Amino acid sequence: MKYTKYQQGDGITLEGLKNHLRIVDDSNDAELAVLLKAATLYVQEYFNKALVSCSVLQEQPQADTDFILFLSDQSNIRVRDYKGNEVGFEQSGNHITLSQAASVRISYDCTPEEDVEPYALVVYQIAAANYDGQPEEIAKILKNYPVI
């Protein structure tokens, strides 16, 4: 999955991450912003919830008729084959069904569907683990949040 556009939301912010890490200066803001984006997208995919507004390009190179869209609350869904031709489809929730099997690129926009505040702490903890050079801690962090 490729995010073609990403906009940090109100509930998950650089200021929130800096508060979590107890950082008061701005000298590491660029690095922290990258870590925050990566952690947000990771948590978004892990919980299959749109936490930020984004545009997604989901490539499906193997021909099939049924596909599951990642993330929730999609809009502006477009399905095209690898030659750029539009492909007809039906949608039911997160499921796309094509009229015939094809290898496709599915693009869509996502907006946060609910309050993202319960996910903010998970995002900040994962960003902090990466900032501290401890990516092995991510699995432990996620074990504490099996379902939010």
Steps between C-alpha positions, in 0.01 A plus 500: 500500500631843413384825656498765232378779725509528878375765739572478872178515698400714795509214752854380420747786488870580512435699819335194653801284414739760640297514821507120521880504460536805727685693229477877524725625220441489126840369389373148420161596354580373149608158626206480740255591222630211287477258793150624581382449143649150485348404837161645404488306174618182675230524768242597238572182303534281812155595632349549153371843600546828319675723754597776258371629170688332218485378144589137442618310194453128553663287232361154434735336248337157513181466297195446718141617534483566875714750689497641851569870538727593784378761742148611557273772372622514141381749241587583140574137419649439155600163360727485195688222329874532448442662161301779665153387386217533751366168630139458613446392860246469778577603856370357825671648805874440463448246220533566127368247249601532135282380216792291371841398639768763445826636635410847620601817676238622746520859619288660768493771764456437872389730777502419871169336585507542875687660786867414451601594854504136627760422230721802569684341792581190292634722220710703743639187667601347166658826381685523834629143469643583157639833624675317785641240259284219641278380215480155663273661761221551243367144534485542878316830465241351266438205736366754750239615247342188344176690431433865560 
